[in-house]
Amino acid sequence: MSLFKLSPNSLKEKKGKESIVAITAYDYISAKLAEESKMDFILIGDSGAMVVLGHEDTYSIGMEEMLMFCKAVSRGAPNTLRIGDMPFLSYQVSKEQAILNAGRFVKEGRCHGVKVEGGEETAETIQAIVKAGIPVLGHIGLTPQRSMELGGLKVQGKTIESAQKLLNDAIALEEAGVFAIILECVPSELSKIITEKIKVPTIGIGAGPFTDGQILVFHDVVGLFPEMRPKFVKTYCNGFETFKKALCEYVKDCKEKKFPSEKESFKISKEALEAVLNKT
Ligand code: KIV
């Protein structure tokens, strides 16, 4: 296995000292960009189902597609901590299957750990994966693989009952042995309480400024997914418009015979050209 800068355990040591920054990536180039931007870790997220494969949610993606993303990201970011996202039904059926599938992320996808959605209800499975020697990143709050049950992609923990549930979930995950927990779409003050209550780092996405770290989806940061722009996203460039403009200029240049010019073309020697001409 290659030498990556941070191990899941060393990420834990950053809590209270330094903000942790992460991003999702799905292919060689997004991974290379993430590594060159010095991300603390990369999540090969099942959000790739939507932003790369065009599905309307994350339910449809499977192990083989996730492993293909992981292999490409591992080639693009060989020196960055890489966590593979376990897709829907790859860990819910049995602990044995969960361990085997988590193992595939390590053996085939060359990941250094896996992410598993869910709180108390998933804690036993997470513990089994951790016991098998595979580091696990937890994920609570808005868990897209439960969006049917949650009634959509909604902020979680707004009521007394659901806020208490989230705190219990975080404690259960810490006890199960996760190295960090993603809090997705959780009110800032509740994220603060959870962050102060547990010893492992919290990584927020739509969870306000008080978590130990932040994570965003690559396509959201660079403005490549205009179909959906959640409130919590900060977009740092308009990638879609920039790329579209470039592609439109390419089309225009070709139609107007401005591309390729001599600069982008190859030359043949005079002798070879004459020989060919004489043969025709
Ligand atoms: O799949 C994903 O990209 C995620 C992040 C949003 C945390 O789970």
Coordinates of C-alpha atoms and ligand atoms in Angstrom, one line a residue:
M1 CA 0.0 0.0 0.0
S2 CA 1.3 3.5 -0.9
L3 CA 2.4 5.9 1.8
F4 CA -0.5 8.3 2.4
K5 CA 0.0 11.4 4.5
L6 CA -2.7 10.9 7.1
S7 CA -4.0 7.7 8.5
P8 CA -7.6 7.5 9.8
N9 CA -6.2 7.4 13.3
S10 CA -4.0 10.5 12.8
L11 CA -7.0 12.3 11.6
K12 CA -8.4 11.9 15.1
E13 CA -5.5 13.8 16.5
K14 CA -6.5 16.9 14.6
K15 CA -9.6 17.3 16.7
G16 CA -9.4 20.6 18.6
K17 CA -6.1 21.6 16.9
E18 CA -6.7 22.1 13.2
S19 CA -9.7 22.2 10.9
I20 CA -10.1 19.0 8.8
V21 CA -10.9 19.6 5.1
A22 CA -12.2 16.9 2.8
I23 CA -13.8 16.6 -0.6
T24 CA -15.4 13.9 -2.7
A25 CA -13.8 12.6 -5.8
Y26 CA -14.8 9.9 -8.3
D27 CA -12.2 9.8 -11.1
Y28 CA -8.5 10.3 -11.8
I29 CA -8.7 14.1 -12.5
S30 CA -10.9 15.1 -9.6
A31 CA -8.6 13.0 -7.3
K32 CA -5.5 14.6 -8.7
L33 CA -7.0 18.1 -8.1
A34 CA -8.0 17.1 -4.6
E35 CA -4.4 15.9 -3.8
E36 CA -2.8 19.0 -5.3
S37 CA -5.1 21.2 -3.2
K38 CA -3.9 19.3 -0.1
M39 CA -7.2 17.9 1.1
D40 CA -6.8 16.0 4.4
F41 CA -8.9 13.2 2.9
I42 CA -10.9 12.2 -0.1
L43 CA -14.3 10.5 0.1
I44 CA -15.2 8.4 -2.9
G45 CA -18.9 9.2 -2.3
D46 CA -22.0 7.4 -3.5
S47 CA -23.1 10.9 -4.6
G48 CA -21.2 9.9 -7.7
A49 CA -24.5 8.1 -8.6
M50 CA -26.0 11.6 -9.1
V51 CA -23.1 13.9 -10.1
V52 CA -21.3 11.5 -12.4
L53 CA -23.8 8.9 -13.5
G54 CA -26.9 11.1 -13.6
H55 CA -29.2 9.0 -11.4
E56 CA -31.8 11.0 -9.4
D57 CA -30.6 9.6 -6.0
T58 CA -27.9 7.4 -4.5
Y59 CA -30.0 4.2 -4.3
S60 CA -29.1 2.9 -7.7
I61 CA -25.3 2.7 -7.5
G62 CA -23.7 -0.6 -6.7
M63 CA -20.4 -2.1 -5.5
E64 CA -18.9 -2.5 -9.0
E65 CA -19.4 1.2 -10.0
M66 CA -18.1 2.4 -6.6
L67 CA -15.0 0.2 -7.0
M68 CA -14.4 1.6 -10.4
F69 CA -14.5 5.1 -9.0
C70 CA -12.2 4.1 -6.1
K71 CA -9.6 2.6 -8.4
A72 CA -9.5 5.7 -10.5
V73 CA -9.2 8.0 -7.4
S74 CA -6.5 5.8 -6.0
R75 CA -4.5 6.3 -9.2
G76 CA -5.1 10.1 -9.1
A77 CA -4.4 10.7 -5.4
P78 CA -1.9 8.0 -4.3
N79 CA -0.7 10.1 -1.4
T80 CA -4.0 11.1 0.1
L81 CA -6.2 9.3 2.7
R82 CA -9.0 7.8 0.7
I83 CA -12.3 6.6 2.1
G84 CA -14.8 4.5 0.0
D85 CA -18.5 5.0 0.5
M86 CA -20.4 1.7 1.0
P87 CA -23.5 1.8 -1.3
F88 CA -27.1 0.9 -0.5
L89 CA -27.5 -2.7 0.5
S90 CA -23.8 -3.5 0.6
Y91 CA -23.7 -3.5 4.4
Q92 CA -27.4 -3.9 5.6
V93 CA -28.0 -7.5 4.8
S94 CA -25.5 -9.2 7.2
K95 CA -22.4 -8.4 9.1
E96 CA -20.5 -11.0 7.0
Q97 CA -21.5 -9.4 3.8
A98 CA -20.7 -5.9 5.2
I99 CA -17.1 -7.1 6.1
L100 CA -16.6 -8.7 2.7
N101 CA -17.8 -5.6 0.9
A102 CA -15.8 -3.3 3.1
G103 CA -12.8 -5.5 2.4
R104 CA -13.3 -5.1 -1.4
F105 CA -12.9 -1.3 -1.0
V106 CA -9.5 -1.9 0.6
K107 CA -8.3 -4.9 -1.5
E108 CA -9.6 -3.8 -4.9
G109 CA -10.3 -0.1 -4.5
R110 CA -7.1 0.6 -2.6
C111 CA -9.0 2.6 0.0
H112 CA -7.8 3.2 3.6
G113 CA -11.3 2.9 5.1
V114 CA -15.0 2.9 4.4
K115 CA -17.9 5.2 5.1
V116 CA -21.2 3.7 6.4
E117 CA -24.4 5.6 6.8
G118 CA -26.6 5.3 9.9
G119 CA -26.5 5.7 13.7
E120 CA -27.6 3.3 16.5
E121 CA -29.2 0.9 14.0
T122 CA -25.9 0.4 12.1
A123 CA -23.5 0.5 15.1
E124 CA -23.2 -3.3 15.5
T125 CA -22.3 -3.7 11.8
I126 CA -19.8 -0.9 12.0
Q127 CA -18.2 -2.5 15.1
A128 CA -17.8 -5.8 13.1
I129 CA -16.1 -4.0 10.2
V130 CA -13.8 -2.1 12.6
K131 CA -13.0 -5.4 14.3
A132 CA -12.0 -6.8 11.0
G133 CA -9.3 -4.1 10.8
I134 CA -11.1 -1.7 8.4
P135 CA -11.4 1.9 9.7
V136 CA -14.9 3.3 9.4
L137 CA -16.1 6.8 9.0
G138 CA -19.7 7.3 10.3
H139 CA -22.4 9.4 8.7
I140 CA -25.5 10.6 10.5
G141 CA -28.1 13.4 10.1
L142 CA -29.4 13.5 6.5
T143 CA -28.4 10.0 5.3
P144 CA -29.4 9.9 1.6
Q145 CA -29.6 6.1 1.6
R146 CA -32.6 6.6 4.0
S147 CA -34.1 9.5 2.2
M148 CA -37.3 7.4 1.4
E149 CA -37.8 6.9 5.1
L150 CA -36.8 10.5 6.0
G151 CA -39.3 11.8 3.5
G152 CA -36.7 13.5 1.2
L153 CA -33.4 15.4 1.6
K154 CA -34.3 17.3 4.7
V155 CA -32.4 18.9 7.6
Q156 CA -32.4 16.5 10.6
G157 CA -32.4 17.2 14.4
K158 CA -34.8 20.1 14.4
T159 CA -37.2 18.6 17.0
I160 CA -36.4 17.5 20.6
E161 CA -36.8 13.8 19.6
S162 CA -34.7 13.9 16.5
A163 CA -32.0 16.1 18.1
Q164 CA -31.8 13.6 21.0
K165 CA -31.6 10.7 18.5
L166 CA -28.7 12.4 16.6
L167 CA -26.8 12.7 19.9
N168 CA -27.4 9.1 20.7
D169 CA -26.4 8.1 17.2
A170 CA -23.1 9.9 17.5
I171 CA -22.3 8.3 20.9
A172 CA -23.3 4.8 19.5
L173 CA -20.9 5.3 16.5
E174 CA -18.1 6.5 18.7
E175 CA -18.5 3.4 20.9
A176 CA -18.6 1.2 17.8
G177 CA -15.1 2.5 16.9
V178 CA -15.5 5.0 14.1
F179 CA -12.5 7.3 13.4
A180 CA -14.7 10.3 12.6
I181 CA -18.4 11.1 11.9
I182 CA -20.0 13.1 9.1
L183 CA -22.9 15.3 10.2
E184 CA -25.0 16.1 7.2
C185 CA -27.7 18.8 7.3
V186 CA -27.8 19.3 11.0
P187 CA -28.5 22.7 12.8
S188 CA -25.3 24.4 13.8
E189 CA -26.0 24.5 17.5
L190 CA -26.7 20.8 17.6
S191 CA -23.5 20.0 15.7
K192 CA -21.7 22.0 18.3
I193 CA -23.1 20.0 21.1
I194 CA -22.3 16.7 19.4
T195 CA -18.8 17.9 18.5
E196 CA -18.1 18.8 22.2
K197 CA -19.7 15.6 23.5
I198 CA -17.6 13.1 21.5
K199 CA -13.9 12.5 21.2
V200 CA -13.7 11.6 17.5
P201 CA -13.8 14.5 14.9
T202 CA -17.1 15.6 13.4
I203 CA -17.0 16.5 9.7
G204 CA -19.8 18.7 8.6
I205 CA -21.7 19.1 5.4
G206 CA -24.5 21.6 6.0
A207 CA -23.8 21.4 9.7
G208 CA -22.5 24.9 10.4
P209 CA -19.1 26.2 11.5
F210 CA -18.6 24.3 14.8
T211 CA -17.7 20.9 13.5
D212 CA -14.1 19.7 13.5
G213 CA -14.0 19.7 9.8
Q214 CA -15.9 20.3 6.5
I215 CA -16.6 18.2 3.5
L216 CA -18.3 19.1 0.2
V217 CA -19.1 17.4 -3.1
F218 CA -16.4 18.2 -5.7
H219 CA -19.0 19.1 -8.4
D220 CA -20.7 21.6 -6.0
V221 CA -17.4 23.4 -5.1
V222 CA -16.4 23.8 -8.8
G223 CA -20.0 24.5 -10.0
L224 CA -20.3 21.5 -12.2
F225 CA -23.8 20.3 -11.1
P226 CA -26.2 23.2 -11.8
E227 CA -29.3 20.9 -11.4
M228 CA -29.1 21.1 -7.6
R229 CA -27.5 23.7 -5.4
P230 CA -28.3 23.1 -1.7
K231 CA -28.2 26.1 0.7
F232 CA -25.1 24.8 2.5
V233 CA -22.9 24.7 -0.6
K234 CA -20.4 27.4 -1.4
T235 CA -19.4 27.3 -5.1
Y236 CA -16.0 28.7 -5.9
C237 CA -16.2 28.8 -9.7
N238 CA -18.8 28.3 -12.4
G239 CA -17.3 25.2 -13.9
F240 CA -20.3 24.3 -16.0
E241 CA -20.5 27.7 -17.7
T242 CA -16.7 27.8 -18.1
F243 CA -16.6 24.4 -19.7
K244 CA -19.7 25.1 -21.8
K245 CA -18.1 28.3 -23.2
A246 CA -15.0 26.4 -24.1
L247 CA -16.9 23.6 -25.9
C248 CA -19.1 26.2 -27.8
E249 CA -15.9 28.0 -28.9
Y250 CA -14.5 24.6 -30.1
V251 CA -17.7 23.9 -32.1
K252 CA -17.6 27.4 -33.6
D253 CA -13.9 27.1 -34.6
C254 CA -14.5 23.8 -36.3
K255 CA -17.5 25.0 -38.2
E256 CA -15.6 28.1 -39.3
K257 CA -12.5 26.1 -40.2
K258 CA -10.4 28.0 -37.7
F259 CA -9.4 24.7 -36.0
P260 CA -7.2 22.9 -36.5
S261 CA -4.7 25.5 -37.8
E262 CA -1.1 24.9 -38.8
K263 CA -0.1 25.1 -35.2
E264 CA -2.2 22.0 -34.3
S265 CA -1.2 20.1 -37.5
F266 CA 1.6 17.7 -38.4
K267 CA 4.0 18.1 -41.4
I268 CA 5.3 15.5 -43.8
S269 CA 8.8 15.9 -45.5
K270 CA 8.9 17.3 -49.0
E271 CA 10.4 14.1 -50.4
A272 CA 7.7 11.9 -48.8
L273 CA 5.0 14.2 -50.1
E274 CA 6.4 14.2 -53.6
A275 CA 6.7 10.4 -53.6
V276 CA 3.1 10.0 -52.5
L277 CA 1.9 12.5 -55.1
N278 CA 3.8 10.7 -57.8
K279 CA 2.2 7.4 -56.9
T280 CA -1.4 8.8 -57.1
Ligands
KIV1 O1 -21.7 10.5 -1.0 C1 -21.3 11.6 -0.6 O2 -20.8 12.4 -1.4 C2 -21.5 11.9 0.8 C3 -21.1 13.3 1.3 C4 -22.2 14.2 0.9 C5 -20.8 13.3 2.7 O3 -21.9 11.1 1.5

